[in-house]
Short mmCIF file of C-alpha atoms in Angstrom, two decimals:
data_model
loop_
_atom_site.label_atom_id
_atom_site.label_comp_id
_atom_site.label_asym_id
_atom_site.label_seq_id
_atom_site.Cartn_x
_atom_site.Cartn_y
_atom_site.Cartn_z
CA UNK A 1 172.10 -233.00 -139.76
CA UNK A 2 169.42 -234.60 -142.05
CA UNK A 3 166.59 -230.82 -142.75
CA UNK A 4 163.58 -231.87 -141.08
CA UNK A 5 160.66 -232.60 -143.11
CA UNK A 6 162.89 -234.49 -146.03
CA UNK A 7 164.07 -237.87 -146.79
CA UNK A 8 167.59 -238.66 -145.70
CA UNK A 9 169.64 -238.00 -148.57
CA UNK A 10 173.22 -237.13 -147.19
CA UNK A 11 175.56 -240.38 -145.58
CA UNK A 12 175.16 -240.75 -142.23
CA UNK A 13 178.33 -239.32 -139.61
CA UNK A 14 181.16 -241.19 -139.43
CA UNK A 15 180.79 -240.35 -135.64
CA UNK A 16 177.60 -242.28 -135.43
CA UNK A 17 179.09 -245.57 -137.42
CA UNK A 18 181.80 -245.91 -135.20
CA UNK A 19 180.25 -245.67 -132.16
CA UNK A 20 179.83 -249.58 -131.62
CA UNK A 21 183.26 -249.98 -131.14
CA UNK A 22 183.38 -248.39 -127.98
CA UNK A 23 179.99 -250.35 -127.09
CA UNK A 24 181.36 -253.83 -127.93
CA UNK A 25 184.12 -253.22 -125.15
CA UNK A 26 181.48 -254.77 -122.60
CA UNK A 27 178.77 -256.45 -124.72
CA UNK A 28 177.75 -258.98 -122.40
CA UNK A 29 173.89 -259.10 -121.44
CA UNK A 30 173.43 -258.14 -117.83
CA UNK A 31 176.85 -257.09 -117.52
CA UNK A 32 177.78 -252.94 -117.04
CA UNK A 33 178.09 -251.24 -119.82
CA UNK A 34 180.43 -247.76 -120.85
CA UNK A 35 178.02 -244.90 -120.29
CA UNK A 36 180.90 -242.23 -120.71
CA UNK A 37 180.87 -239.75 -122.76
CA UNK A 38 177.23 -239.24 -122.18
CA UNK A 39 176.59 -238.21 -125.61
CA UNK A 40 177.57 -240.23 -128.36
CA UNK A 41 175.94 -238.94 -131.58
CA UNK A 42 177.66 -235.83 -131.22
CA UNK A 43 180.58 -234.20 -130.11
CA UNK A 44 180.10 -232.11 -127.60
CA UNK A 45 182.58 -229.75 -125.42
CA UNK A 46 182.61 -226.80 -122.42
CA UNK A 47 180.06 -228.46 -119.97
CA UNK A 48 178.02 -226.38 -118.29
CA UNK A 49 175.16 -228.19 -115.63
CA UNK A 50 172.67 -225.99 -113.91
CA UNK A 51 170.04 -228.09 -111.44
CA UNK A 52 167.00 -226.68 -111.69
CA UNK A 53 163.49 -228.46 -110.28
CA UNK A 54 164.73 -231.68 -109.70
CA UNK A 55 166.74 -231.62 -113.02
CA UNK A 56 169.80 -231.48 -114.34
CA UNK A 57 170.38 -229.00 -117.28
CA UNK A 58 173.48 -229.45 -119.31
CA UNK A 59 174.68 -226.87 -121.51
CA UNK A 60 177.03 -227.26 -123.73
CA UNK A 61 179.02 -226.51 -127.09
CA UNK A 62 179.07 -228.51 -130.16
CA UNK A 63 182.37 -229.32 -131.77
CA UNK A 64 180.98 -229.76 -135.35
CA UNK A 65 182.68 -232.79 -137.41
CA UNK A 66 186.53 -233.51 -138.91
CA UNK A 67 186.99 -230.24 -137.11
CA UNK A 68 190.67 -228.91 -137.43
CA UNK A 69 190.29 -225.86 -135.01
CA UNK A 70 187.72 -225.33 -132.45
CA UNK A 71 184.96 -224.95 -135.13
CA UNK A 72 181.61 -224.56 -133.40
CA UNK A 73 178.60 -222.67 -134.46
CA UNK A 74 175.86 -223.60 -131.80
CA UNK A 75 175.14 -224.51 -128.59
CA UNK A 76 173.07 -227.93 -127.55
CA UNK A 77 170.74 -228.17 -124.36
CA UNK A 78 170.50 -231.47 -122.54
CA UNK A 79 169.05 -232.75 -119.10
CA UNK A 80 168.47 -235.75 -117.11
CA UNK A 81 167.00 -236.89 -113.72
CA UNK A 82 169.01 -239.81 -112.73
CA UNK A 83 172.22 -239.05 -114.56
CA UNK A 84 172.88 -241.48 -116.92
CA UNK A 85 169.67 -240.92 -119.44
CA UNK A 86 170.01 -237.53 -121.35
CA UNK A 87 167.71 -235.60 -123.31
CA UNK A 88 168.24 -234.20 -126.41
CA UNK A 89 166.79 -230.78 -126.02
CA UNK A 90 168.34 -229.85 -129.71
CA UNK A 91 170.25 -226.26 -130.32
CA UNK A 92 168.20 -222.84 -128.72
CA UNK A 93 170.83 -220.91 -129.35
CA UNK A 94 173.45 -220.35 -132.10
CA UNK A 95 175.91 -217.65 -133.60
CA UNK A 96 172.98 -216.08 -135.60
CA UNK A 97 171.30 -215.60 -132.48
CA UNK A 98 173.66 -212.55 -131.61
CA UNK A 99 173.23 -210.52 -134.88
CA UNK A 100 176.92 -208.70 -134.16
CA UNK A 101 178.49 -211.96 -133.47
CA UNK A 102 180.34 -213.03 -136.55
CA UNK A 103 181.86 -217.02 -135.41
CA UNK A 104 183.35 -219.15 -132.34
CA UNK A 105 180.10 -220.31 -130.32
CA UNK A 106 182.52 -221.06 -127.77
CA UNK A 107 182.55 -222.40 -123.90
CA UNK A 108 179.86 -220.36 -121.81
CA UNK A 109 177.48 -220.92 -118.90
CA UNK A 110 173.57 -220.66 -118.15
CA UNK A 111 171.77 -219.50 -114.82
CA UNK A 112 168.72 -219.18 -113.45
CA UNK A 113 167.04 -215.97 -112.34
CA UNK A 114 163.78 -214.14 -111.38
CA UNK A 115 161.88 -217.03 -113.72
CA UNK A 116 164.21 -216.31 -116.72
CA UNK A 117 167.60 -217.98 -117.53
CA UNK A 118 170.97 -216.46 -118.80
CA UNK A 119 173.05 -217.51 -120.89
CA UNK A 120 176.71 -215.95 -120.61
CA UNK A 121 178.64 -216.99 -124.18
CA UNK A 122 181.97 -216.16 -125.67
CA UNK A 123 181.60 -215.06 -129.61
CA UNK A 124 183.89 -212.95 -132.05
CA UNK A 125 182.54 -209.31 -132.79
CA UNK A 126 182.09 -208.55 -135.95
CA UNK A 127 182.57 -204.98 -135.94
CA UNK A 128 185.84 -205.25 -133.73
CA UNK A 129 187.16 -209.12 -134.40
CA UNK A 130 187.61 -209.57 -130.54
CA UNK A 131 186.23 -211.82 -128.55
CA UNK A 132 183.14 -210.59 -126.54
CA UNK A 133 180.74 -212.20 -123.88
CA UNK A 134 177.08 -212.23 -124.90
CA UNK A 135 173.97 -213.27 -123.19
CA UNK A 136 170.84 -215.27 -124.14
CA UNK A 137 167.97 -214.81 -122.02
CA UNK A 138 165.00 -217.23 -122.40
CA UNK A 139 161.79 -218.28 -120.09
CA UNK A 140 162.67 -222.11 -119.85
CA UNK A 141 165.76 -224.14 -119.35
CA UNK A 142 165.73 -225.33 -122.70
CA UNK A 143 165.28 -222.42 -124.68
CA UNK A 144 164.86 -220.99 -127.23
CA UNK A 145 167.13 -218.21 -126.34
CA UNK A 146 167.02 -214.62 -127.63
CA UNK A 147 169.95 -211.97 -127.99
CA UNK A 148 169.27 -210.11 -124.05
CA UNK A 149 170.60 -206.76 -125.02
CA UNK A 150 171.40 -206.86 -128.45
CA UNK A 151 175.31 -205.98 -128.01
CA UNK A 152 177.81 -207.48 -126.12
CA UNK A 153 177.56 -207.73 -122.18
CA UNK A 154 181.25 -206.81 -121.87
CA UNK A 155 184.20 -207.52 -124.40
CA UNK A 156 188.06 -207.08 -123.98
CA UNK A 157 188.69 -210.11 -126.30
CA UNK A 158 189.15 -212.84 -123.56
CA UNK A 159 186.79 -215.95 -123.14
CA UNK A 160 185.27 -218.57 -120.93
CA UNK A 161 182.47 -216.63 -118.72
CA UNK A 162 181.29 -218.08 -115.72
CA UNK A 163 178.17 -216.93 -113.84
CA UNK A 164 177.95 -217.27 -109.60
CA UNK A 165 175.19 -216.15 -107.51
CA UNK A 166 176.03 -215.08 -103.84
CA UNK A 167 173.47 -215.87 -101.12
CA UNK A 168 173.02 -212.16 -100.37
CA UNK A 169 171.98 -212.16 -103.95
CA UNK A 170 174.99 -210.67 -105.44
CA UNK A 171 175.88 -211.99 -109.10
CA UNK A 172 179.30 -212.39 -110.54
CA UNK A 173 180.16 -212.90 -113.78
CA UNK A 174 183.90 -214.04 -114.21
CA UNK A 175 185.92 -215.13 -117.63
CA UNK A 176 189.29 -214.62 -119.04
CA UNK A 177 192.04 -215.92 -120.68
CA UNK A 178 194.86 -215.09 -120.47
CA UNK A 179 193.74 -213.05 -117.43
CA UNK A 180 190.93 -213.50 -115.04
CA UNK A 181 188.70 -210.97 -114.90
CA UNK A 182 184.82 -210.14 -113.11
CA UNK A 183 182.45 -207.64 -112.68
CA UNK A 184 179.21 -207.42 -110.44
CA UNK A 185 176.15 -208.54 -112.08
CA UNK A 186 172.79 -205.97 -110.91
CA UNK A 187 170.08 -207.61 -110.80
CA UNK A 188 168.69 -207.90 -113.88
CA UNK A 189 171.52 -209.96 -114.68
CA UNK A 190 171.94 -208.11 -118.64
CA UNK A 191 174.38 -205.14 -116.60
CA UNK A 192 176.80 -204.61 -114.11
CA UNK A 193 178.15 -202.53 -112.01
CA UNK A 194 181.56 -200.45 -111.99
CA UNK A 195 184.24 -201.54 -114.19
CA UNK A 196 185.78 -205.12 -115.19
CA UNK A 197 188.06 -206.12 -112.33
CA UNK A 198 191.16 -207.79 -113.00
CA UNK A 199 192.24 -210.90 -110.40
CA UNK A 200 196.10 -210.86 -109.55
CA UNK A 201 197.26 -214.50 -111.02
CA UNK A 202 199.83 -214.83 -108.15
CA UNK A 203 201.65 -218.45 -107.65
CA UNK A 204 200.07 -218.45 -104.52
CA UNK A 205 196.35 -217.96 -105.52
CA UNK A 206 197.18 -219.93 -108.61
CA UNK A 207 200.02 -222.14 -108.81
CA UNK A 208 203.45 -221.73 -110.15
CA UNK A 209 203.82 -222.83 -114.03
CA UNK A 210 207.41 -223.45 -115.33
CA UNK A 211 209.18 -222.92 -118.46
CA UNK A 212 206.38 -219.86 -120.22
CA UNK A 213 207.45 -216.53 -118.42
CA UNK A 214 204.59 -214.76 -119.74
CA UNK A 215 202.03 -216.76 -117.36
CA UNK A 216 203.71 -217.80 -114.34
CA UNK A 217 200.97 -219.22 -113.01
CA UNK A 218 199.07 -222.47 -113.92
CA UNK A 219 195.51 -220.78 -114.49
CA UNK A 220 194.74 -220.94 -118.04
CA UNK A 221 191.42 -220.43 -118.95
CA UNK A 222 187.73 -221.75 -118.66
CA UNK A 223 187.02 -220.85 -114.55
CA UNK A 224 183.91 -222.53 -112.93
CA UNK A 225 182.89 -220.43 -109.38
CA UNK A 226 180.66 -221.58 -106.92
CA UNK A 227 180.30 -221.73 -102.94
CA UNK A 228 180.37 -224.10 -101.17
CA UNK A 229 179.94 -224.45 -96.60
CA UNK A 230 180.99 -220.91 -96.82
CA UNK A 231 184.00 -221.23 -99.07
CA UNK A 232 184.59 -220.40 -102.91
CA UNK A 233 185.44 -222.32 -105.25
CA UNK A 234 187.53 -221.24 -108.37
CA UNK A 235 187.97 -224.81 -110.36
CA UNK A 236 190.29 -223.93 -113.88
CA UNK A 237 191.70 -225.20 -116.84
CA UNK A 238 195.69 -225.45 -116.25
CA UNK A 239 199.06 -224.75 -118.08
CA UNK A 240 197.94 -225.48 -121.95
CA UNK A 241 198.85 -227.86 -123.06
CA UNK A 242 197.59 -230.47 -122.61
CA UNK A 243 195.63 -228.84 -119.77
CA UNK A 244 194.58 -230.39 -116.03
CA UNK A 245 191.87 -229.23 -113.97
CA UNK A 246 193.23 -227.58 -110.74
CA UNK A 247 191.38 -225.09 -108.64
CA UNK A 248 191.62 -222.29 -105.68
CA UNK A 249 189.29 -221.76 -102.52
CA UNK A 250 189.11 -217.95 -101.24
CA UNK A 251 186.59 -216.58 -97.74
CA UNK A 252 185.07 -214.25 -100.40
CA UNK A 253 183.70 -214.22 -104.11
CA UNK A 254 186.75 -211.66 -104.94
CA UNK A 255 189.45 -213.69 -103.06
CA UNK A 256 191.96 -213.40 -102.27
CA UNK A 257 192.51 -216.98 -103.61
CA UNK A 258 194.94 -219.47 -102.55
CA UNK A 259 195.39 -222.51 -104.76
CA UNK A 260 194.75 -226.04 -104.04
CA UNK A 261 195.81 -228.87 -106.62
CA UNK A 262 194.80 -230.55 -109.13
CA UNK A 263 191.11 -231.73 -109.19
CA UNK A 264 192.06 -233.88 -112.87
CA UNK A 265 195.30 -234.57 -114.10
CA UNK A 266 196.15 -234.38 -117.55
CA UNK A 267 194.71 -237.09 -119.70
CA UNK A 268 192.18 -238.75 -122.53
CA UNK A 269 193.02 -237.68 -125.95
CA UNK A 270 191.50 -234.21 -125.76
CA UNK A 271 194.55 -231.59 -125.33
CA UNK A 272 192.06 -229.07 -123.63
CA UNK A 273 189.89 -229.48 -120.88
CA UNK A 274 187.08 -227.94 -118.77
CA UNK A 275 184.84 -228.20 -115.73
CA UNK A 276 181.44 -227.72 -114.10
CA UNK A 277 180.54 -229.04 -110.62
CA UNK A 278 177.14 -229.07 -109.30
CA UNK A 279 175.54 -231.28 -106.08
CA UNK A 280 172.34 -233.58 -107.48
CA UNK A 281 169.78 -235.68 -105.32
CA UNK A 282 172.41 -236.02 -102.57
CA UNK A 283 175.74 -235.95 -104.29
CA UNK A 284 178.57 -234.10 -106.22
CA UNK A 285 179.67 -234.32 -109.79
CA UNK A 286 182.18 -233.05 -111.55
CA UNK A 287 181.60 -232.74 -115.69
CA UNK A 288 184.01 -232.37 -118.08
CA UNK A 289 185.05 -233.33 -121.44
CA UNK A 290 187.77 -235.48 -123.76
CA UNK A 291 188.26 -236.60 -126.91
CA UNK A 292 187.11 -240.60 -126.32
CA UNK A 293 184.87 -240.97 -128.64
CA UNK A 294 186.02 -241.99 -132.31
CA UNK A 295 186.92 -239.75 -134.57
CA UNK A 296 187.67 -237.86 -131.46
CA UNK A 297 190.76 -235.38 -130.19
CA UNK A 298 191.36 -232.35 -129.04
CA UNK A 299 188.86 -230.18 -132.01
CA UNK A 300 186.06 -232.99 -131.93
CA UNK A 301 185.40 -233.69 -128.03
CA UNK A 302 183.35 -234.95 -125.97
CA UNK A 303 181.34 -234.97 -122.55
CA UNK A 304 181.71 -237.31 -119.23
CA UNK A 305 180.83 -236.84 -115.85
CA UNK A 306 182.08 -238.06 -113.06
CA UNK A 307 180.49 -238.85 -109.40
CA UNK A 308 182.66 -237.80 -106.09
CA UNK A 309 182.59 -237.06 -102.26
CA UNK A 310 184.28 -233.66 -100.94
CA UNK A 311 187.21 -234.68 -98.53
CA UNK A 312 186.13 -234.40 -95.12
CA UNK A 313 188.36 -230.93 -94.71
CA UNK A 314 186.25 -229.38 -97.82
CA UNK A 315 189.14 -230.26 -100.45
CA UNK A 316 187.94 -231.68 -103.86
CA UNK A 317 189.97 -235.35 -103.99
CA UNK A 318 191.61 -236.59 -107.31
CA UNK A 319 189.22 -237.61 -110.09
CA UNK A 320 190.21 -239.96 -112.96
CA UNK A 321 188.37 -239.88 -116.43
CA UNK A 322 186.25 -243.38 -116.77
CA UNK A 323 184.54 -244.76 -119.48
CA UNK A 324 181.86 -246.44 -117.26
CA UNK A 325 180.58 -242.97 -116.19
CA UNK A 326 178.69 -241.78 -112.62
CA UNK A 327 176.21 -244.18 -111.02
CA UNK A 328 172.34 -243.74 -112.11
CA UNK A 329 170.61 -241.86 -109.13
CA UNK A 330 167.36 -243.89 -109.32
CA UNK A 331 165.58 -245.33 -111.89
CA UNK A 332 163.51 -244.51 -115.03
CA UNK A 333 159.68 -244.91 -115.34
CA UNK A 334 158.60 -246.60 -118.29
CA UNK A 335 154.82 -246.19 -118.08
CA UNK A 336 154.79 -242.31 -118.57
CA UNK A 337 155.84 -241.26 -121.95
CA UNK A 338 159.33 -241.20 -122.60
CA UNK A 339 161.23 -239.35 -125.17
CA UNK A 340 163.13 -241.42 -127.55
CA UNK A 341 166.01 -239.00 -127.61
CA UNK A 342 166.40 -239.97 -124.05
CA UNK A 343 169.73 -242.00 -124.41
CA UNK A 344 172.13 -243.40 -122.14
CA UNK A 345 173.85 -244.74 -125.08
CA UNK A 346 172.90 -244.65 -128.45
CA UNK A 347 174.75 -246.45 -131.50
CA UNK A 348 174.13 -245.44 -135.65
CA UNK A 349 171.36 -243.25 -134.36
CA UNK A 350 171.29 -239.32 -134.96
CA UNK A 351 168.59 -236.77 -133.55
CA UNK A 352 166.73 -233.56 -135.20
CA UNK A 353 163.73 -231.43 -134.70
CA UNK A 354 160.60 -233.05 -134.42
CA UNK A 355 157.30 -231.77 -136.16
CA UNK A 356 155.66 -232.67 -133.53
CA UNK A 357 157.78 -230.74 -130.94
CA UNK A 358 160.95 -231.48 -129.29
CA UNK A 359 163.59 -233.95 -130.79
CA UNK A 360 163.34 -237.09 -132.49
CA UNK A 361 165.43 -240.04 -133.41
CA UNK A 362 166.53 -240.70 -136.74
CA UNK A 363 168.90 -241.95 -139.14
CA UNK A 364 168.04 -245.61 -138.09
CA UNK A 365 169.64 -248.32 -140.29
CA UNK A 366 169.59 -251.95 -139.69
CA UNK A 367 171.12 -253.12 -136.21
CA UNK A 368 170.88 -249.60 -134.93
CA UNK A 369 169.65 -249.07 -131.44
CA UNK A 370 169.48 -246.73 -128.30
CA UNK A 371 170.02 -248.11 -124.32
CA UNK A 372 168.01 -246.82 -122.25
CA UNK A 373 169.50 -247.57 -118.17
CA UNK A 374 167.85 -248.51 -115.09
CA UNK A 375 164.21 -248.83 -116.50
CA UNK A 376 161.53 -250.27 -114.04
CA UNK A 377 159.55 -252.24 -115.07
CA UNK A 378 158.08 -253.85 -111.65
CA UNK A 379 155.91 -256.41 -111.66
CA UNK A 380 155.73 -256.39 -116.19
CA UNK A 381 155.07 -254.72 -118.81
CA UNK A 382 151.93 -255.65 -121.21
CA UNK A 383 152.32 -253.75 -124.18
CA UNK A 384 154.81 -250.82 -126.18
CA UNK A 385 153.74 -248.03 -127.97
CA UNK A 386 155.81 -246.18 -129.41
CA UNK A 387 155.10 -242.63 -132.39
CA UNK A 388 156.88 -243.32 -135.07
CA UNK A 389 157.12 -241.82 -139.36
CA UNK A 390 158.86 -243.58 -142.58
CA UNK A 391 159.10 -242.31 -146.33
CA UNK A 392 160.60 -245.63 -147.06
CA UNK A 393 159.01 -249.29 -146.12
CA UNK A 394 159.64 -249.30 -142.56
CA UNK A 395 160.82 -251.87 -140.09
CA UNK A 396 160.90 -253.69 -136.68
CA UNK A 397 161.36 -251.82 -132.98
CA UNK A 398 162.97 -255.07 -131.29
CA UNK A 399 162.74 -254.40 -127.66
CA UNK A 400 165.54 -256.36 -125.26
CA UNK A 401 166.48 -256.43 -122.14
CA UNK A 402 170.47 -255.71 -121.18
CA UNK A 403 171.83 -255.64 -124.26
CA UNK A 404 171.68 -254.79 -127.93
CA UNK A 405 171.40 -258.83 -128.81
CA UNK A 406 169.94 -259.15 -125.36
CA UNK A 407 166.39 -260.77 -124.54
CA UNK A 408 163.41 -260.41 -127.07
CA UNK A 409 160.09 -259.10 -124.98
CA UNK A 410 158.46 -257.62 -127.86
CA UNK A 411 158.44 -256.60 -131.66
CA UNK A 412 156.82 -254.22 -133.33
CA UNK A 413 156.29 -253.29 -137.18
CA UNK A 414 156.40 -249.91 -138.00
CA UNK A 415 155.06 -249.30 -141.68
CA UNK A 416 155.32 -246.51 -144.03
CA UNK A 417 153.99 -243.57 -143.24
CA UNK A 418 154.45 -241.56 -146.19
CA UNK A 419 156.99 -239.34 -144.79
CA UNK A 420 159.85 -238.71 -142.25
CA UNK A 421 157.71 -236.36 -140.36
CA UNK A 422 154.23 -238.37 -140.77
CA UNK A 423 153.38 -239.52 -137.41
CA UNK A 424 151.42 -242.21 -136.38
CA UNK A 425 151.63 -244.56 -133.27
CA UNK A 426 152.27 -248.03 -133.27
CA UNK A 427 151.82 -251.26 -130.52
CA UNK A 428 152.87 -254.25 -129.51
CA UNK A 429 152.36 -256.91 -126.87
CA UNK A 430 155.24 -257.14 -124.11
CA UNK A 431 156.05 -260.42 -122.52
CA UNK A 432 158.88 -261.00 -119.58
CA UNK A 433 159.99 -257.46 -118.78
CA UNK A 434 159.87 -257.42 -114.74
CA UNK A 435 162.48 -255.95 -112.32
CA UNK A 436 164.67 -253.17 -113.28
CA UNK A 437 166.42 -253.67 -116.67
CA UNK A 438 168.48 -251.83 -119.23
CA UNK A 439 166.19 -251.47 -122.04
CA UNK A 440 167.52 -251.67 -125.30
CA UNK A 441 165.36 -250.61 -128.38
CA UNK A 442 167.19 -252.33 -130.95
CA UNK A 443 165.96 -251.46 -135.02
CA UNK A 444 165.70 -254.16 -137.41
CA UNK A 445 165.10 -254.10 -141.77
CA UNK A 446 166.21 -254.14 -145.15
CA UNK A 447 168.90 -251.86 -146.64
CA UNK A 448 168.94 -247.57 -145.98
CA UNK A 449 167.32 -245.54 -143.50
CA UNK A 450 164.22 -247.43 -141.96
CA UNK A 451 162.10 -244.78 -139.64
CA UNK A 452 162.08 -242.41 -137.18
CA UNK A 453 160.93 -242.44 -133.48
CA UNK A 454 159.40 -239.81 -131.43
CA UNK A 455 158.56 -241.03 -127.80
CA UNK A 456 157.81 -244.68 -126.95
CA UNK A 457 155.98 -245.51 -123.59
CA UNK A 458 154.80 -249.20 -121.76
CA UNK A 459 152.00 -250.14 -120.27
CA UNK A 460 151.53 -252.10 -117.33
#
């Protein structure tokens, strides 16, 4: 990641290069285009979404890159409205956040509570070299995050937490692996009560696994709990490896569980796997992550989501990894201001703290660009604005319509601005963008790194 406030001086990730390949699968203007993973300049893993006033909050880990072994340091913030355009909320939390945690930022989950949210994360002890569940407390969904307690919630070197709120207000915090463990959250959400409980893995509450006699059942690790018409849900990672996605109902939040089937069978390129299911505006999704991107595999992953329907009986139906991702649930609004490191798909482009606040775009080279989906436009747009900085000699914002070589409604110069963090805020007329498009900010100039963009927004 290029250190805010200087000029770009280190190559660019492969990651980002490469990810026009899978873009030029379906290049056609006007024609659907991949929007799975839903992070591209990145790899990301562990999903974790949490709705929260009309918006979805995704929390997840970052697999950094050429990883070898699950090498991860921090953990990235994202959220969208309509499903398909994310925000790059950046990294409010990270190993050094914990002061006693010594490496493995690994798969946890966030909550909201009493105004505050929680963040429950796996991380290596320093003082004991086990694996121990922290938590992260912070007053907005996207951080920043501070150590809770200053210790570890609970630690008996297993992983994967996940956090459940009953609707008498009970909390549960669950995790394990290669057992499956919870203990009853008080209130204040940083203690619990009594003692870790451990959950008999029977075949019948979890499936029978053949040919490892030391688990006999399919649960592996990475459990996602939730409720649903009265019923719990315990959706798992299954028999490593590679892993599937199966999952158990129970009548109560501490079973007894009886197990269901698989919910994804074992596929993509990504030898592990792992869930998070939350209802949006109407529907269910199901998140979880693979290896699709390139450079991508089972240490440098990354995350999809999925859109499904509940069988009629309350069972969660079959769901296949796609590359052309869930459905947008309505549309964007182009005449407020709009972050630029709101992406359904982005191509050459990295992101990094802004000066300014919030995240920026950056790393633009020549035939870069970002897609932005489901943008409405209405009856036209006049004119784009749109912040933007340079230490070099700048370049052209193309805007198009439904494609990267799509239709030209506007161009604007961006000039120096004597640094990478330099703001200033350029325009430029707008003619033919009516209807609802996919808008494509496409960046145009000579040789090297051109500018970088902060928020863009149309007028009408």
């Amino acid at each position: 990641m290029r250190s805010t406030l200087l000029s770009p001086v280190i190559p660019r990730r492969a990651l980002a290069v490469l990810a026009t390949v899978l873009c030029a699968l379906a290049l056609a203007p006007a024609t659907a285009r991949a929007d799975n993973p839903i992070v591209q300049h990145i790899y990301t893993a562990d999903p974790a979404p949490l709705v929260h006033n009309g918006r979805v909050y995704l929390y997840t880990g970052h697999d950094e890159d050429g990883s070898t072994w699950f090498t991860m340091k921090e953990w990235r913030v994202w959220s969208s409205d309509d499903m398909v355009n994310w925000t790059d909320h950046g990294s409010p939390m990270n190993l050094s956040t914990f002061a006693w945690a010594k490496q493995d930022a690994w798969a946890g989950q966030a909550i909201a509570r009493n105004g505050k949210f929680y963040w429950y994360v796996p991380v290596v002890n320093r003082s004991t070299g086990r694996m121990a569940i922290g938590v992260g407390v912070a007053d907005s969904p996207t951080g920043p995050f501070r150590d809770a307690i200053g210790r570890p919630l609970v630690e008996n070197g297993e992983i994967d937490p996940t956090v459940f709120i009953d609707d008498n207000g009970q909390a549960y915090l669950y995790w394990g692996n290669p057992n499956l463990w919870y203990v009853r959250l008080n209130a204040d959400m940083v203690s619990f009560s009594g003692s870790p409980t451990q959950i008999p893995l029977t075949t019948a509450g979890f499936g029978a696994r053949t040919g490892d006699a030391a688990r006999p059942t399919l649960y592996e690790e990475g459990p996602w709990v939730y409720k649903r018409n009265g019923l719990y849900y315990n959706v798992f990672a299954a028999k490593c490896c590679s892993e599937f996605i199966a999952y158990s109902t129970a009548p109560s939040p501490t079973g007894p569980w009886t197990y269901r089937g698989t919910v994804m069978p074992t596929q993509g390129s990504a030898f592990t796997n792992h869930a998070g299911i939350v209802d949006f505006k109407g529907s269910s999704y199901f998140f979880y992550h693979n290896g699709a991107l390139p450079g991508g595999g089972g240490f440098t992953r990354s995350v999809a989501v999925e859109r499904f329907s509940y069988n009629a009986d309350g069972t969660i139906p079959t769901i296949t990894m796609t590359s052309g991702g869930a459905p947008q649930a309505g549309t964007l609004n182009p005449y407020v201001r709009q972050e630029a490191e709101t992406i359904a798909w982005g191509s050459g482009i990295e992101t990094e703290p802004s000066s300014e606040g919030g995240m920026n775009v950056g790393w633009i080279e020549n035939g870069d660009y970002i897609k932005v989906k489901g943008v409405a436009f209405g009856g036209g747009a006049r004119s784009f604005n749109a912040r933007v900085a340079s230490a070099g000699a700048g370049g052209t914002i193309e805007v198009r319509l439904d494609g990267p070589n799509g239709t030209v409604v506007g161009r604007c110069g961006v000039s120096g601005t004597g640094g990478w963090q330099n703001w200033a805020t350029v325009s430029c007329p707008i003619s033919g963008a009516t209807g609802t498009r996919d808008l494509y900010l496409r960046f145009a100039g000579g040789s090297g790194y051109l500018f970088n963009v902060n928020w863009w927004q149309f007028s009408a």
